[in-house]
CSV table of C-alpha atoms in Angstrom, one decimal:
chain,number,residue,atom,x,y,z
A,1,MET,CA,13.4,85.7,80.7
A,2,ASN,CA,13.2,82.3,82.5
A,3,ARG,CA,13.7,79.6,80.2
A,4,ASN,CA,10.9,77.4,82.0
A,5,LEU,CA,8.6,80.4,81.6
A,6,LYS,CA,9.3,80.9,78.0
A,7,LYS,CA,8.4,77.3,77.5
A,8,SER,CA,5.3,77.7,79.5
A,9,ILE,CA,4.3,80.8,77.4
A,10,VAL,CA,4.9,79.0,74.2
A,11,SER,CA,2.9,76.0,75.3
A,12,ILE,CA,-0.1,78.0,76.1
A,13,LEU,CA,0.0,80.1,72.7
A,14,LEU,CA,0.3,76.8,70.9
A,15,ALA,CA,-2.9,75.6,72.9
A,16,SER,CA,-4.8,78.6,72.3
A,17,VAL,CA,-4.0,78.5,68.4
A,18,PHE,CA,-5.6,74.6,68.6
A,19,VAL,CA,-8.6,75.7,70.6
A,20,PHE,CA,-9.4,78.7,68.8
A,21,SER,CA,-8.7,77.9,65.3
A,22,GLY,CA,-10.4,74.5,65.6
A,23,CYS,CA,-7.5,72.9,63.6
A,24,SER,CA,-8.8,70.5,61.2
A,25,ASN,CA,-7.9,66.8,60.3
A,26,GLN,CA,-7.1,68.2,56.6
A,27,GLU,CA,-4.7,70.7,58.1
A,28,SER,CA,-3.2,68.0,60.3
A,29,ASP,CA,-2.9,65.6,57.1
A,30,GLU,CA,-1.3,68.5,55.2
A,31,TYR,CA,1.2,69.1,58.0
A,32,LYS,CA,2.1,65.2,58.0
A,33,LYS,CA,2.5,65.2,54.2
A,34,ALA,CA,4.6,68.3,54.5
A,35,GLU,CA,6.8,66.6,57.2
A,36,GLU,CA,7.4,63.4,55.1
A,37,SER,CA,8.1,65.4,52.0
A,38,SER,CA,10.8,67.3,54.2
A,39,LYS,CA,12.3,64.1,55.3
A,40,VAL,CA,12.2,62.5,51.6
A,41,GLU,CA,14.2,65.7,50.6
A,42,ALA,CA,16.5,65.4,53.9
A,43,LEU,CA,17.7,61.6,52.7
A,44,SER,CA,20.6,61.8,50.4
A,45,GLY,CA,23.9,60.0,50.1
A,46,THR,CA,25.4,56.9,48.5
A,47,LEU,CA,24.9,53.5,50.4
A,48,THR,CA,26.5,50.2,49.8
A,49,VAL,CA,24.9,47.2,50.6
A,50,SER,CA,27.0,43.8,50.6
A,51,THR,CA,25.2,40.3,50.2
A,52,TYR,CA,25.8,36.8,49.0
A,53,TYR,CA,22.6,35.8,47.4
A,54,ASP,CA,19.9,38.2,48.6
A,55,ALA,CA,18.5,38.9,45.1
A,56,VAL,CA,15.5,40.6,46.6
A,57,ILE,CA,17.3,43.3,48.3
A,58,MET,CA,17.7,45.0,45.0
A,59,ASN,CA,13.7,45.4,44.8
A,60,HIS,CA,13.7,47.3,48.4
A,61,ALA,CA,16.6,49.5,47.0
A,62,GLN,CA,14.9,50.5,43.7
A,63,ASP,CA,11.7,51.3,45.7
A,64,PHE,CA,13.6,53.3,48.2
A,65,MET,CA,15.6,55.4,45.7
A,66,ALA,CA,12.5,55.9,44.0
A,67,LEU,CA,11.1,57.5,47.0
A,68,HIS,CA,14.3,59.1,47.9
A,69,PRO,CA,15.7,60.5,44.7
A,70,ASN,CA,18.9,62.1,46.4
A,71,VAL,CA,20.0,58.4,47.5
A,72,LYS,CA,21.9,56.3,45.6
A,73,ILE,CA,22.3,52.2,46.6
A,74,GLU,CA,25.1,50.3,45.3
A,75,MET,CA,25.1,46.4,45.6
A,76,GLU,CA,28.2,44.7,46.4
A,77,VAL,CA,27.8,41.1,45.4
A,78,PRO,CA,30.3,38.2,44.7
A,79,GLU,CA,31.6,37.7,41.1
A,80,MET,CA,30.0,34.5,39.6
A,81,GLY,CA,32.5,33.5,36.8
A,82,GLU,CA,32.0,30.7,34.6
A,83,TRP,CA,34.9,28.5,35.8
A,84,ASP,CA,35.7,30.3,39.2
A,85,SER,CA,33.0,31.6,41.7
A,86,GLU,CA,33.3,32.7,45.3
A,87,ASN,CA,31.5,30.4,47.4
A,88,LEU,CA,29.8,31.3,50.5
A,89,GLU,CA,32.6,30.3,53.0
A,90,GLN,CA,34.9,32.5,51.1
A,91,TYR,CA,32.5,35.3,50.9
A,92,GLY,CA,32.3,35.0,54.9
A,93,VAL,CA,36.1,35.4,55.2
A,94,ARG,CA,36.3,38.3,52.8
A,95,THR,CA,33.4,39.9,54.9
A,96,ALA,CA,35.1,39.5,58.0
A,97,ILE,CA,38.3,40.9,56.7
A,98,GLU,CA,36.2,43.9,55.2
A,99,ILE,CA,34.7,44.5,58.6
A,100,MET,CA,37.7,44.2,60.8
A,101,SER,CA,39.6,46.3,58.6
A,102,GLY,CA,37.0,49.1,58.4
A,103,ASN,CA,36.5,48.8,55.0
A,104,GLY,CA,33.0,47.1,54.8
A,105,ALA,CA,30.0,48.3,53.1
A,106,ASP,CA,27.3,50.2,54.7
A,107,LEU,CA,25.1,47.4,55.2
A,108,ILE,CA,26.4,43.7,55.3
A,109,ASP,CA,24.4,40.6,55.0
A,110,LEU,CA,25.4,38.5,57.9
A,111,SER,CA,22.5,35.9,57.5
A,112,HIS,CA,24.8,32.6,57.7
A,113,PHE,CA,27.7,34.1,59.9
A,114,SER,CA,28.0,34.7,63.6
A,115,ALA,CA,27.5,38.4,64.6
A,116,TYR,CA,29.2,37.8,67.8
A,117,ARG,CA,32.5,37.8,66.5
A,118,TYR,CA,32.3,41.2,65.7
A,119,ALA,CA,30.1,42.3,68.6
A,120,GLY,CA,32.7,42.2,71.4
A,121,SER,CA,35.0,44.4,69.2
A,122,GLU,CA,32.3,47.1,68.7
A,123,LEU,CA,32.6,46.4,65.0
A,124,LEU,CA,28.9,46.6,64.4
A,125,CYS,CA,26.2,49.1,65.6
A,126,ASN,CA,23.7,48.1,68.2
A,127,LEU,CA,20.5,48.5,66.3
A,128,TYR,CA,18.5,48.9,69.5
A,129,ASP,CA,20.2,52.4,69.6
A,130,PHE,CA,18.3,53.3,66.3
A,131,MET,CA,15.0,51.8,67.3
A,132,ASP,CA,14.9,53.6,70.5
A,133,SER,CA,15.6,57.0,69.0
A,134,ASP,CA,13.3,56.4,66.0
A,135,PRO,CA,9.6,57.6,66.7
A,136,ASP,CA,8.6,56.0,63.4
A,137,PHE,CA,9.7,52.6,64.7
A,138,ASP,CA,7.6,50.6,67.2
A,139,LYS,CA,9.0,47.3,68.2
A,140,ALA,CA,5.3,46.3,68.8
A,141,ASP,CA,4.9,45.8,65.1
A,142,TYR,CA,7.5,43.1,64.7
A,143,TYR,CA,8.3,39.7,66.1
A,144,ALA,CA,10.3,41.2,69.0
A,145,ASN,CA,10.9,37.7,70.3
A,146,ILE,CA,13.3,37.0,67.3
A,147,PHE,CA,15.3,40.2,68.3
A,148,THR,CA,15.4,39.0,72.1
A,149,ALA,CA,16.8,35.6,70.6
A,150,LYS,CA,19.3,37.4,68.4
A,151,GLU,CA,20.5,39.6,71.4
A,152,ILE,CA,24.2,39.5,72.6
A,153,ASP,CA,24.8,40.9,75.8
A,154,GLY,CA,21.5,42.9,75.5
A,155,ALA,CA,22.2,44.3,72.2
A,156,LEU,CA,21.0,43.5,68.8
A,157,TYR,CA,23.6,43.7,65.9
A,158,THR,CA,21.6,42.2,62.9
A,159,MET,CA,18.1,42.6,61.8
A,160,PRO,CA,16.6,39.6,60.2
A,161,PHE,CA,14.1,40.5,57.4
A,162,TYR,CA,12.3,37.1,57.8
A,163,PHE,CA,12.5,33.8,59.2
A,164,THR,CA,11.1,30.2,59.1
A,165,TYR,CA,11.2,27.0,61.2
A,166,ASP,CA,10.1,23.4,60.5
A,167,MET,CA,7.1,21.4,60.8
A,168,MET,CA,6.6,17.5,61.1
A,169,VAL,CA,3.6,15.4,60.3
A,170,VAL,CA,3.3,11.9,61.3
A,171,SER,CA,1.7,9.0,59.5
A,172,ARG,CA,-1.6,8.1,61.1
A,173,PRO,CA,-2.0,4.6,59.7
A,174,LEU,CA,1.5,3.6,60.7
A,175,THR,CA,1.3,4.9,64.5
A,176,GLU,CA,-2.4,4.3,65.3
A,177,ARG,CA,-1.6,1.3,67.5
A,178,LEU,CA,1.1,3.5,69.6
A,179,TYR,CA,-1.3,6.0,71.3
A,180,THR,CA,1.7,8.5,71.4
A,181,ASN,CA,1.2,12.3,71.6
A,182,TYR,CA,2.4,14.2,69.0
A,183,ASP,CA,1.9,17.7,70.1
A,184,ALA,CA,5.5,18.3,70.3
A,185,LEU,CA,8.3,16.7,68.5
A,186,ASP,CA,12.1,16.7,69.0
A,187,TYR,CA,14.9,14.3,67.5
A,188,GLU,CA,14.7,12.0,70.6
A,189,ALA,CA,11.1,11.6,70.1
A,190,ILE,CA,11.2,11.2,66.4
A,191,LEU,CA,13.8,8.5,66.5
A,192,ASP,CA,11.9,6.7,69.6
A,193,ILE,CA,8.6,6.9,67.8
A,194,TYR,CA,10.2,5.1,64.6
A,195,GLU,CA,11.7,2.5,66.5
A,196,SER,CA,8.2,1.7,68.1
A,197,VAL,CA,7.0,1.6,64.6
A,198,LEU,CA,9.8,-0.8,63.3
A,199,SER,CA,9.0,-3.0,66.5
A,200,LEU,CA,5.2,-3.6,65.1
A,201,GLY,CA,7.0,-5.9,62.4
A,202,LEU,CA,5.2,-4.2,59.3
A,203,SER,CA,6.0,-5.3,56.1
A,204,PRO,CA,7.3,-3.6,53.8
A,205,GLU,CA,9.5,-1.7,56.6
A,206,PRO,CA,8.5,1.9,56.4
A,207,ARG,CA,11.3,4.3,56.2
A,208,ILE,CA,11.8,7.1,58.8
A,209,LEU,CA,11.4,10.7,56.9
A,210,PRO,CA,12.1,11.9,53.3
A,211,GLY,CA,15.3,13.8,52.9
A,212,ILE,CA,16.8,12.8,56.3
A,213,VAL,CA,20.5,12.8,56.7
A,214,LYS,CA,22.4,11.6,60.0
A,215,GLU,CA,23.2,15.4,60.6
A,216,TYR,CA,19.7,16.5,60.0
A,217,PHE,CA,19.1,17.5,63.7
A,218,PHE,CA,22.6,19.6,63.8
A,219,GLY,CA,20.8,23.0,63.7
A,220,TYR,CA,18.4,22.2,66.4
A,221,GLU,CA,20.8,20.5,68.9
A,222,PHE,CA,24.4,22.2,68.6
A,223,PRO,CA,23.4,25.5,70.0
A,224,ALA,CA,22.8,23.9,73.4
A,225,TYR,CA,26.5,23.0,73.6
A,226,TYR,CA,28.3,26.4,73.3
A,227,ASP,CA,27.9,29.7,74.8
A,228,THR,CA,29.2,32.6,72.5
A,229,SER,CA,28.7,35.1,75.5
A,230,THR,CA,31.2,33.0,77.6
A,231,GLY,CA,33.5,31.5,75.1
A,232,GLU,CA,32.5,27.9,76.7
A,233,ALA,CA,31.6,24.6,74.7
A,234,TRP,CA,30.3,21.3,76.0
A,235,PHE,CA,30.7,18.9,73.1
A,236,ASP,CA,32.9,16.5,75.2
A,237,SER,CA,29.9,15.6,77.4
A,238,ALA,CA,28.2,12.3,77.8
A,239,LYS,CA,25.0,13.9,76.7
A,240,PHE,CA,26.5,15.1,73.3
A,241,VAL,CA,28.2,11.6,72.8
A,242,GLU,CA,24.7,10.1,73.4
A,243,TYR,CA,23.5,12.6,70.6
A,244,LEU,CA,25.9,11.2,68.1
A,245,GLU,CA,25.3,7.6,69.0
A,246,LYS,CA,21.4,7.9,68.7
A,247,THR,CA,21.6,10.0,65.3
A,248,ASN,CA,24.4,7.4,63.8
A,249,THR,CA,21.3,5.0,64.1
A,250,ILE,CA,19.5,7.0,61.3
A,251,ILE,CA,19.4,4.9,57.9
A,252,THR,CA,19.6,7.0,54.9
A,253,PRO,CA,20.4,6.6,51.3
A,254,TYR,CA,22.6,10.0,51.6
A,255,ASP,CA,26.4,9.9,51.7
A,256,PRO,CA,28.9,12.7,51.3
A,257,VAL,CA,30.1,11.3,48.0
A,258,ASN,CA,26.9,11.1,45.8
A,259,MET,CA,24.8,13.4,47.6
A,260,GLU,CA,21.6,12.0,46.7
A,261,TRP,CA,18.6,11.7,49.0
A,262,ASP,CA,14.8,11.3,48.8
A,263,LYS,CA,12.9,14.3,48.0
A,264,THR,CA,9.5,13.1,48.4
A,265,ARG,CA,7.4,15.4,50.0
A,266,ILE,CA,3.5,16.3,50.6
A,267,ALA,CA,2.2,18.7,48.0
A,268,GLN,CA,-1.0,19.5,46.4
A,269,GLY,CA,-3.2,17.3,48.4
A,270,ASN,CA,-1.0,14.1,47.9
A,271,ASP,CA,-0.2,12.3,51.2
A,272,ASN,CA,-0.8,8.7,49.8
A,273,PHE,CA,3.0,8.0,50.6
A,274,MET,CA,2.5,8.4,54.2
A,275,LYS,CA,0.2,5.4,54.3
A,276,SER,CA,3.3,2.9,54.5
A,277,ASP,CA,6.3,4.5,53.1
A,278,TYR,CA,7.4,6.7,55.8
A,279,VAL,CA,6.6,7.4,59.6
A,280,PHE,CA,7.3,11.2,59.3
A,281,CYS,CA,7.5,14.0,56.9
A,282,GLY,CA,8.6,17.6,57.3
A,283,LEU,CA,7.1,20.7,56.1
A,284,ASP,CA,8.5,24.2,56.2
A,285,VAL,CA,6.6,27.2,57.9
A,286,THR,CA,6.4,29.2,54.7
A,287,ALA,CA,3.6,31.1,53.0
A,288,ILE,CA,3.8,28.3,50.0
A,289,ASP,CA,3.7,25.4,52.4
A,290,VAL,CA,1.2,26.8,55.0
A,291,TYR,CA,-2.0,25.8,52.8
A,292,ASN,CA,-1.4,22.2,53.9
A,293,LEU,CA,-2.7,23.4,57.1
A,294,LEU,CA,-6.2,24.0,55.4
A,295,ALA,CA,-6.1,20.6,53.8
A,296,ASN,CA,-8.1,17.6,55.2
A,297,TYR,CA,-5.3,15.0,54.6
A,298,ALA,CA,-6.4,11.3,55.4
A,299,ASN,CA,-3.1,10.1,56.3
A,300,ILE,CA,-1.3,12.4,58.5
A,301,SER,CA,-1.7,14.2,61.9
A,302,THR,CA,-1.8,17.8,62.1
A,303,PRO,CA,1.6,19.4,61.7
A,304,VAL,CA,3.6,20.8,64.5
A,305,PRO,CA,6.9,22.7,64.6
A,306,ILE,CA,9.9,20.8,65.7
A,307,VAL,CA,11.6,21.7,69.0
A,308,SER,CA,15.3,21.0,70.1
A,309,SER,CA,15.4,18.2,72.9
A,310,GLY,CA,15.9,21.0,75.5
A,311,GLY,CA,12.4,22.4,74.3
A,312,ASP,CA,13.9,25.5,72.5
A,313,ALA,CA,11.5,26.8,69.6
A,314,MET,CA,14.1,27.1,67.0
A,315,PHE,CA,13.9,29.3,64.0
A,316,GLN,CA,16.4,30.1,61.0
A,317,THR,CA,17.4,33.3,59.3
A,318,MET,CA,19.5,32.2,56.5
A,319,GLN,CA,18.4,34.8,54.2
A,320,ALA,CA,18.7,38.6,54.4
A,321,GLU,CA,19.9,39.5,57.9
A,322,TYR,CA,21.6,42.8,57.9
A,323,GLY,CA,24.0,44.6,60.1
A,324,ILE,CA,25.5,48.1,60.2
A,325,PRO,CA,29.1,48.4,60.7
A,326,THR,CA,30.5,51.2,63.0
A,327,SER,CA,32.9,51.9,60.2
A,328,SER,CA,30.1,53.1,58.2
A,329,SER,CA,30.0,56.9,57.5
A,330,ASN,CA,26.2,56.6,56.4
A,331,LYS,CA,24.9,54.9,59.4
A,332,GLU,CA,21.5,57.0,59.7
A,333,LEU,CA,20.8,56.4,56.0
A,334,ALA,CA,21.7,52.8,56.4
A,335,TRP,CA,19.1,52.5,59.4
A,336,GLU,CA,16.5,54.4,57.4
A,337,PHE,CA,17.1,51.9,54.2
A,338,LEU,CA,17.1,49.1,56.8
A,339,LYS,CA,13.8,50.1,58.5
A,340,PHE,CA,12.1,50.6,55.0
A,341,CYS,CA,13.0,47.1,54.1
A,342,VAL,CA,11.2,45.6,57.1
A,343,GLU,CA,8.3,48.1,57.7
A,344,GLU,CA,4.6,47.3,56.4
A,345,LYS,CA,3.9,47.1,53.0
A,346,SER,CA,0.5,47.3,51.7
A,347,PRO,CA,-0.4,44.1,49.9
A,348,PRO,CA,-1.8,44.1,46.4
A,349,ASP,CA,-5.3,42.2,45.7
A,350,SER,CA,-4.8,38.4,45.1
A,351,SER,CA,-6.8,38.9,41.8
A,352,ASP,CA,-3.8,40.4,40.6
A,353,ARG,CA,-1.8,37.1,40.7
A,354,GLU,CA,1.5,38.5,39.3
A,355,LYS,CA,1.6,41.5,42.1
A,356,ALA,CA,0.5,39.0,44.5
A,357,GLN,CA,3.4,36.5,43.9
A,358,GLU,CA,6.0,39.3,43.6
A,359,TYR,CA,4.8,40.5,47.1
A,360,VAL,CA,5.2,37.1,48.6
A,361,MET,CA,8.3,36.5,47.0
A,362,ASN,CA,9.9,39.8,48.4
A,363,TYR,CA,9.8,37.9,51.7
A,364,HIS,CA,11.4,34.7,50.2
A,365,THR,CA,8.0,33.3,51.3
A,366,TRP,CA,9.2,33.0,54.7
A,367,VAL,CA,7.8,34.7,57.8
A,368,PRO,CA,8.3,38.3,57.4
A,369,ILE,CA,9.8,40.0,60.6
A,370,ASN,CA,7.0,42.5,60.5
A,371,ILE,CA,3.7,41.1,62.0
A,372,LYS,CA,1.5,42.8,59.5
A,373,ASN,CA,3.5,41.7,56.6
A,374,PHE,CA,3.2,38.0,57.9
A,375,TYR,CA,-0.6,38.2,57.7
A,376,HIS,CA,-0.4,40.1,54.4
A,377,SER,CA,2.0,37.6,52.6
A,378,PHE,CA,0.6,34.5,54.0
A,379,ARG,CA,-2.9,35.4,53.4
A,380,LEU,CA,-2.2,36.2,49.8
A,381,GLN,CA,-0.3,33.0,49.1
A,382,CYS,CA,-3.0,30.9,50.5
A,383,GLU,CA,-5.7,32.7,48.6
A,384,LEU,CA,-3.7,32.1,45.5
A,385,ASP,CA,-3.2,28.6,46.3
A,386,ILE,CA,-6.8,27.7,47.0
A,387,ASP,CA,-7.9,29.5,43.7
A,388,MET,CA,-5.4,27.4,41.8
A,389,PHE,CA,-6.3,24.2,43.7
A,390,GLY,CA,-10.0,24.7,43.8
A,391,ASP,CA,-11.6,21.2,44.2
A,392,SER,CA,-8.9,19.0,43.4
A,393,PHE,CA,-8.4,18.0,46.8
A,394,GLN,CA,-10.2,18.2,50.2
A,395,TRP,CA,-10.5,20.9,52.3
A,396,LYS,CA,-11.3,21.4,56.0
A,397,GLU,CA,-13.8,23.9,55.4
A,398,GLN,CA,-16.5,23.8,52.6
A,399,SER,CA,-15.2,27.3,51.6
A,400,PRO,CA,-11.5,26.8,52.3
A,401,LYS,CA,-10.8,30.8,52.6
A,402,ASP,CA,-13.1,30.6,55.6
A,403,GLY,CA,-10.4,28.7,57.5
A,404,ILE,CA,-7.6,31.1,56.6
A,405,ASP,CA,-8.0,33.5,59.6
A,406,GLU,CA,-7.8,30.8,62.3
A,407,MET,CA,-4.9,29.1,60.3
A,408,LEU,CA,-3.0,32.7,60.4
A,409,ALA,CA,-3.6,32.8,64.3
A,410,LEU,CA,-2.1,29.4,64.9
A,411,VAL,CA,0.9,30.1,62.9
A,412,HIS,CA,1.1,33.5,64.4
A,413,GLU,CA,1.1,31.9,68.0
A,414,TRP,CA,3.9,29.6,66.5
A,415,ASN,CA,5.8,32.7,65.6
A,416,LEU,CA,5.8,34.2,68.8
A,417,LYS,CA,7.1,31.0,70.6
A,418,ARG,CA,10.4,31.2,68.3
A,419,ASN,CA,13.1,31.8,71.1
A,420,ARG,CA,16.4,30.3,69.7
A,421,ALA,CA,18.2,30.6,66.6
A,422,GLU,CA,19.5,27.5,65.1
A,423,SER,CA,23.1,26.9,64.6
A,424,GLU,CA,24.7,29.2,62.0
A,425,THR,CA,26.3,27.9,58.8
A,426,GLU,CA,29.6,29.2,60.0
A,427,LEU,CA,29.8,26.5,62.7
A,428,TRP,CA,28.8,24.1,60.0
A,429,PHE,CA,32.1,25.1,58.0
A,430,LEU,CA,34.2,24.4,60.9
A,431,ILE,CA,33.0,20.9,62.0
A,432,HIS,CA,31.0,19.4,59.0
A,433,SER,CA,34.1,16.9,57.8
A,434,ASP,CA,34.4,15.7,61.6
A,435,LEU,CA,30.5,14.8,61.5
A,436,GLU,CA,31.2,13.1,58.3
A,437,ASN,CA,34.2,11.1,59.4
A,438,TYR,CA,31.9,9.6,62.1
A,439,TYR,CA,28.7,9.3,60.4
A,440,TYR,CA,29.6,7.9,57.0
A,441,TYR,CA,33.4,6.8,57.1
A,442,ASN,CA,33.6,5.3,60.5
A,443,LEU,CA,37.1,7.2,61.0
A,444,ALA,CA,36.4,8.1,64.7
A,445,THR,CA,34.2,6.9,67.5
A,446,ALA,CA,31.5,9.1,69.1
A,447,GLU,CA,33.8,10.0,71.9
A,448,GLU,CA,36.7,10.9,69.6
A,449,THR,CA,34.3,13.1,67.5
A,450,ALA,CA,33.0,14.8,70.4
A,451,SER,CA,36.5,15.6,71.7
A,452,ILE,CA,37.4,16.9,68.2
A,453,ILE,CA,34.6,19.0,67.9
A,454,GLN,CA,35.1,20.5,71.4
A,455,SER,CA,38.6,21.5,70.5
A,456,ARG,CA,37.8,22.9,67.3
A,457,VAL,CA,34.8,25.1,68.8
A,458,ALA,CA,36.6,26.2,71.8
A,459,ALA,CA,39.3,27.2,69.8
A,460,TYR,CA,37.2,29.1,67.6
A,461,LEU,CA,35.0,30.9,70.2
A,462,GLY,CA,38.4,31.9,72.0
A,463,GLU,CA,39.6,33.4,68.9
A,464,GLN,CA,36.3,35.5,68.5
A,465,ARG,CA,36.5,37.0,71.9
């Protein structure tokens, strides 16, 4: 019999079964349960996961193993001895060796490191291949703009579990005479506004920003000066020299020897120090900081995200960003666990404070890559904070929980605009001493520092291609 004819007959018979049997929702649900049960039984094997300090991954592993009893997940973490512990840079070197030798774990945390060094050599799997062939994974459920920003030649080699970025607020009393728009702030605007405030001759003279160091804007600005896809770098440009010179004007109590800096920050309704002490103050876009958007502060402007001087909306993925090495013998199982870690998780009720806090901490309080988990976790933390602070300070709304929906919608829009990852820690390992020599020890000019960094980064990019 013709194959297409067979298909047609089967289709007609199946249609008849559904029409005449009146297949109920209950039967459909039972079928789904049977299918899920079959999938649970199908997953088996041992999975190895390597991370430097993602403590939350073990929570996901325990939940996954409880759901799939035939799966065993083993964690590979650095040994932390009393006198000698593996630091992050050493972990990166060891991880690179393991990946390149084909002896790495099935899932490897690359949150501080450059995936492109492995992408060209096909040492990591393209996660889009798993997503596109998995009917249970819908990219629309996630902040796919983060995926796009992480792409290398159209492929995605790492899955960030969550991300964050910085907000900045401006002192109203110190800037009210400047008539400046604060809707978008980059390093140039921040330094220019500060100079304008100083020119007013205020006494005592305000400081610029709690916690600032001369290399504060490194993560925002450096990605514009190198391209991993072509192996090119442009640090020896007049624009980068200008960046070095301008950021060298930053006055900070920090230096590489004492490593001390001002930790003043806005918290629990207190913004009094923004009356005259500081022109700016930074906040993180995290579940534990976002309640500040609901508070009615007297001395600060509405927080806005910081952008790069090129207009890019930067973000960080400094914890829990996993890739699957092509050498893994358990790629499908690794994907199933990876998917499990990021898929929607039903939240507990905020009345159970302990479970609610645990839920939020499973995302390190950052923005979960899954959109619904963002809403769940940030809403939970806001409800917890509102209940804790109560009437201790001024809220924008008489009933502060009424403002949560509008606030979350605003942050969601910010999340969707993230389009470029901040510079990775691996590059910082490479050039931080050169920046210190320029900023703090006056051992090189801006032009010499730019030339040194250009040489280092160009050589580094060349090695990775």
